[in-house]
Coordinates of C-alpha atoms in Angstrom, one line a residue:
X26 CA 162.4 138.7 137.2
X27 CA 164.0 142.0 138.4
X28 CA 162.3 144.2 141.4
X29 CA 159.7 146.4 140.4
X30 CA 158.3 149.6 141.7
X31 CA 157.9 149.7 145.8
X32 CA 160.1 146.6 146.0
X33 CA 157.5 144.1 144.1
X34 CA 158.8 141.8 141.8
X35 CA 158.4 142.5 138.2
X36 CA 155.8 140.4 136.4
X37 CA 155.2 140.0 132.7
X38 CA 151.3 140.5 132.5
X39 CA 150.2 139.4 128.7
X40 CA 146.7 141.3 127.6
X41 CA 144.9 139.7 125.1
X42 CA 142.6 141.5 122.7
X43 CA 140.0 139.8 120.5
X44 CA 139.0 140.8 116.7
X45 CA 135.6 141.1 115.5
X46 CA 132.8 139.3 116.7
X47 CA 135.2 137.3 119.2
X48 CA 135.7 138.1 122.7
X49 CA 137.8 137.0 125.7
X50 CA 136.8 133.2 124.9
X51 CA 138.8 132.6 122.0
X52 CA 142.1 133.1 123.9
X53 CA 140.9 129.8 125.9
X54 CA 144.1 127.8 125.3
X55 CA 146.7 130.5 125.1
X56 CA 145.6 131.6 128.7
X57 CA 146.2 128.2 129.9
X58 CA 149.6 127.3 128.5
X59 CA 150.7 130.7 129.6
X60 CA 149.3 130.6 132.9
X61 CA 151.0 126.9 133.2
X62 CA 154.3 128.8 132.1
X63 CA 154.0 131.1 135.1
X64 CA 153.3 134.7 133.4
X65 CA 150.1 136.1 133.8
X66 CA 147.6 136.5 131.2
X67 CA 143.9 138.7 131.1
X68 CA 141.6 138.3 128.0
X69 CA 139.2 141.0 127.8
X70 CA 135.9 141.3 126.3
X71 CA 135.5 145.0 124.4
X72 CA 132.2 146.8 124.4
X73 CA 129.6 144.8 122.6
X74 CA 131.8 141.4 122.7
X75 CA 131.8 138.2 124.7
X76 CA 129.8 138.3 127.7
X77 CA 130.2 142.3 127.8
X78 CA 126.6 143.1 127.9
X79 CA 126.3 145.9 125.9
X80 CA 124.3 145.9 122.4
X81 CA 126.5 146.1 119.7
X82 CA 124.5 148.0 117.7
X83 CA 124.3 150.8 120.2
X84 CA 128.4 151.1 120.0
X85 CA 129.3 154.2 117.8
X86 CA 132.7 155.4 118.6
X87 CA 136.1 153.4 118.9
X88 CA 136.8 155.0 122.0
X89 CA 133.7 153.7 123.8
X90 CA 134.5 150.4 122.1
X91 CA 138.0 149.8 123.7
X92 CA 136.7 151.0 126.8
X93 CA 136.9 147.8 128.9
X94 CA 140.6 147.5 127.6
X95 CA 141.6 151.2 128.7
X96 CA 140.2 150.7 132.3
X97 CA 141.7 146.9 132.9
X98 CA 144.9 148.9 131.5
X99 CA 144.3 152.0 133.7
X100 CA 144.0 149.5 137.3
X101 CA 146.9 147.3 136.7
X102 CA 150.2 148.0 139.1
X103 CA 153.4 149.8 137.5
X104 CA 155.2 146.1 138.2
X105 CA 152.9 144.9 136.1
X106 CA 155.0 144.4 132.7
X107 CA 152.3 144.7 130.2
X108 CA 152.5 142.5 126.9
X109 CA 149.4 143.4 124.7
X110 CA 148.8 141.3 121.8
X111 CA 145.9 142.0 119.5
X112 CA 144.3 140.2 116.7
X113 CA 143.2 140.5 113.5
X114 CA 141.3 144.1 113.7
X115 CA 141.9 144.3 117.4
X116 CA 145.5 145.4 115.9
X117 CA 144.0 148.8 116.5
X118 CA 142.7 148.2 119.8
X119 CA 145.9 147.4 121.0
X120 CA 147.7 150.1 118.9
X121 CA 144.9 153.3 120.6
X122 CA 145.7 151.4 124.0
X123 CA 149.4 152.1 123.1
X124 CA 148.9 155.8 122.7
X125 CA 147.0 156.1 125.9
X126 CA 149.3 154.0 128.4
X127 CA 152.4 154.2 126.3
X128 CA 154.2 154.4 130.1
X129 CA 152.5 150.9 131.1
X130 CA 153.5 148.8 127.9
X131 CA 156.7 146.9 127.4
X132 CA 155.6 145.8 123.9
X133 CA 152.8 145.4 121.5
X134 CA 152.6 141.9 119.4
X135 CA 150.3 142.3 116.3
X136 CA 148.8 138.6 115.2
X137 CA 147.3 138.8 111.6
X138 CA 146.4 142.2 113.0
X139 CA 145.9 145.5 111.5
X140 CA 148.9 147.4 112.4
X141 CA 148.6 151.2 111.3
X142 CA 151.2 153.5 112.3
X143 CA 149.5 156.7 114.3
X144 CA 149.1 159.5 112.2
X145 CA 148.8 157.6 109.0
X146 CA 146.0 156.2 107.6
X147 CA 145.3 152.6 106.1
X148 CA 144.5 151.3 102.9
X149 CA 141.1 149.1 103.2
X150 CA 143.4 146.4 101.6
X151 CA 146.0 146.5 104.5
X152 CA 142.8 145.6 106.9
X153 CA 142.1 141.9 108.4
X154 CA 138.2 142.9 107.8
X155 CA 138.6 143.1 103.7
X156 CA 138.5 140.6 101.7
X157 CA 137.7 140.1 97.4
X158 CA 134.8 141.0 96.3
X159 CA 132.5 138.0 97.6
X160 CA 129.9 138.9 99.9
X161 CA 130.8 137.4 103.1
X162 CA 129.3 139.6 105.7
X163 CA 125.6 139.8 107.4
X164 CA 124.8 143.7 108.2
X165 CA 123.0 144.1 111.1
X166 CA 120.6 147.1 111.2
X167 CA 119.9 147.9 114.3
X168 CA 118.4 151.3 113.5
X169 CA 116.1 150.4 110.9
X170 CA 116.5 149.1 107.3
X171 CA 116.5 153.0 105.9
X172 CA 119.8 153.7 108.4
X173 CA 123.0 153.1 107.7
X174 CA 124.2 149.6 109.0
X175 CA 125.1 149.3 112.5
X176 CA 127.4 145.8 112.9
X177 CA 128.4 143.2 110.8
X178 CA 129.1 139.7 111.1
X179 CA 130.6 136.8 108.9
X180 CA 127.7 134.6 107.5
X181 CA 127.7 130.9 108.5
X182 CA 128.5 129.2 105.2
X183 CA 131.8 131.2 105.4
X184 CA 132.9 130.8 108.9
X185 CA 135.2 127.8 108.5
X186 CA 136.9 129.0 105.0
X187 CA 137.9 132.3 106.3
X188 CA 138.4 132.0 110.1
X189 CA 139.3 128.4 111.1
X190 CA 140.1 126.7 108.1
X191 CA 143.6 124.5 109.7
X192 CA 141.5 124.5 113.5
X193 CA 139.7 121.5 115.1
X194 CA 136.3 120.8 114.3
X195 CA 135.3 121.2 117.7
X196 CA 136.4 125.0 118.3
X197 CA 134.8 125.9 115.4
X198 CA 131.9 124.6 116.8
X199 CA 132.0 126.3 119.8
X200 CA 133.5 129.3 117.8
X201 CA 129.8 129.8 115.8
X202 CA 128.0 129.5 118.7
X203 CA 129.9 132.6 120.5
X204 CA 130.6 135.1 117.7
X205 CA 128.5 138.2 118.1
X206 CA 128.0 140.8 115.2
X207 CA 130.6 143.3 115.5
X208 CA 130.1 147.2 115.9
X209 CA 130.3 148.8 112.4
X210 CA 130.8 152.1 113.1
X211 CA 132.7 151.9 115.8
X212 CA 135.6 149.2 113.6
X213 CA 135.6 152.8 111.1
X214 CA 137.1 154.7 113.4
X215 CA 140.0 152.5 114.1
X216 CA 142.8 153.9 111.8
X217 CA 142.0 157.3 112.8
X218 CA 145.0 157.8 115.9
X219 CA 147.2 161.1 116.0
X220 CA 151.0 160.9 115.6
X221 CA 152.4 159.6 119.3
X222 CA 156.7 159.0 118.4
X223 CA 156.6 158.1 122.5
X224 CA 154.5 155.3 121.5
X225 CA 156.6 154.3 118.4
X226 CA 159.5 153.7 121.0
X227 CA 157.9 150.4 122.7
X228 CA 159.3 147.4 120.9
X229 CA 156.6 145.8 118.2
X230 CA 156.2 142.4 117.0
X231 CA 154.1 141.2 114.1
X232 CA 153.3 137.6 113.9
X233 CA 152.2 136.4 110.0
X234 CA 149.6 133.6 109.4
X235 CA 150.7 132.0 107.1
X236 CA 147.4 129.9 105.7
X237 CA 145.6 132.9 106.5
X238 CA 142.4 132.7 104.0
X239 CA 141.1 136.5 105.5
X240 CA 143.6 138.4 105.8
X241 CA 146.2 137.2 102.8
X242 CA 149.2 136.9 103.8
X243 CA 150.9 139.2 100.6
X244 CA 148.5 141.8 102.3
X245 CA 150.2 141.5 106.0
X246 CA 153.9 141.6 104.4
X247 CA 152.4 144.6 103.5
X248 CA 151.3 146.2 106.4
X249 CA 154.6 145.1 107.7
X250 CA 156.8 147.0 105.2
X251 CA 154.4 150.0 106.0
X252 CA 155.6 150.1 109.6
X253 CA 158.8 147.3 110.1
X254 CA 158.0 146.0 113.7
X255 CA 161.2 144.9 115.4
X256 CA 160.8 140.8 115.8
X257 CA 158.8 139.3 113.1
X258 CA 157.4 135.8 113.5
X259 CA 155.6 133.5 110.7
X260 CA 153.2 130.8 111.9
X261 CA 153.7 128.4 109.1
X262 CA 150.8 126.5 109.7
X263 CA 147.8 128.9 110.7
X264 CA 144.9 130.4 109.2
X265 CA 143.2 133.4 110.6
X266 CA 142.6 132.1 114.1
X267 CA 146.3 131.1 115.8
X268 CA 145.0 130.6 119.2
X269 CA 142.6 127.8 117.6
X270 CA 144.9 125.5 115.1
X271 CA 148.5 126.5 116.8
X272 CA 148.1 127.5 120.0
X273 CA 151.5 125.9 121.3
X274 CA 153.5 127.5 118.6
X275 CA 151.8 131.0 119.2
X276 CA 153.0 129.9 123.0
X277 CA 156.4 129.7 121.8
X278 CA 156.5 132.8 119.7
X279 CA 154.9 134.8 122.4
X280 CA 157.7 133.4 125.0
X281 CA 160.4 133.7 122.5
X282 CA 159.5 137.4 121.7
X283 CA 159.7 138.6 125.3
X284 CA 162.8 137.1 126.3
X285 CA 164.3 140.6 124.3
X286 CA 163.0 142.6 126.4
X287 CA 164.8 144.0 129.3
X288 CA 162.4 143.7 132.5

């Protein structure tokens, strides 16, 4: 790959970014096929998530939420050609990362992510986080019952339906054990990003899921006609969680996606 800054080689650096209650785990085989394709490839655990050992509940802000992301972002060499891909609500992780290091990214891939344009604001029904009417969600109130609710996470019985529906038995298994309530009102902030046109220069993909029983599929062709990313992929067979029931095919896509870009 080309030279880089200071003579260094270039090198395509993927950065992973979980959704709610995930962390760094659930990018398990993605890291390894990429790593086996020779690009290099960090998951990160945000504030409150993974084995980041901060209470959830004590997370207010969005800022100090992506915080772990913004200072892996912040250390990593200018010949480091950064690929961030975020999921599901971690669509606006990735999208506040963008506005803060918009010098540092090559391009932004969005899977079943929220993908909210800066300056505008969402629609709860273009979210990955909404879904019907049917009460799906724990609250978590870490400040007492009479304070407003302080994380959320998806209640067992639902786990399978809506996150893992088309993925092995056995990483859903793991999956439940792993998931960590996720910081309520720090997720409410997420949407809430100034305009940045800089950052609407770096080249945006959006990959659909196609048997996506969270976030509907009609309601990411949405999101996408909001703000028309420049490659769009369609995994075919996936439901909410890609890197669990097609990991090879998100490999692909990922692979195919970069090969645009002039590094």
């Amino acid at each position: 790959m080309g030279g880089g800054d200071g003579g260094e080689d270039s090198v395509v650096h993927f950065v992973l970014v979980h959704g709610a209650s995930h962390g760094a785990w659930c990018w398990y085989k993605l890291t390894t096929l990429l790593a086996a394709a020779g690009f290099k490839a960090t998951s990160v655990d945000l504030t409150g998530a993974g084995i980041n050992l901060t209470d959830s509940n004590t997370v207010v802000d969005f800022d100090q939420y992506n915080r772990p992301l913004f200072s892996l972002l912040s250390d990593l060499p200018p010949h480091h050609k950064i690929i961030l891909v975020g999921h599901s609500i971690g669509g606006g992780s990735v999208t506040e990362a963008l506005c803060k290091f918009t010098d540092k990214i090559s391009m932004v891939v969005y899977l079943a992510a929220d993908m909210v344009q800066p300056g505008s604001t969402s629609s709860p029904h273009d979210s990955a986080m909404t879904v019907g009417e049917e009460d799906i969600w724990e609250l978590i109130y870490g400040e007492g019952a009479d304070k407003p609710p302080t994380g959320m996470l998806m209640k067992e019985e639902f786990r399978r339906h809506y996150y893992y529906s088309q993925s092995p038995l056995e990483d859903v298994t793991l999956a439940c054990k792993l998931l960590r309530p996720a910081p309520l009102r720090a997720l409410n902030g997420a949407d809430k990003l100034a305009p940045n046109p800089e950052a609407e220069k770096v080249p945006r993909v959006y990959i659909k899921t196609a048997k996506d029983n969270l976030f509907d599929p009609l309601r990411q062709d949405r999101v996408v006609e909001k703000w028309p990313p420049s490659q769009l992929y369609i995994l075919e067979e996936s439901d909410h969680s890609a890197f669990f029931s097609v990991p090879t095919t998100l490999f692909a896509y990922l692979v195919r996606a970069v090969s645009f870009l002039q590094l």
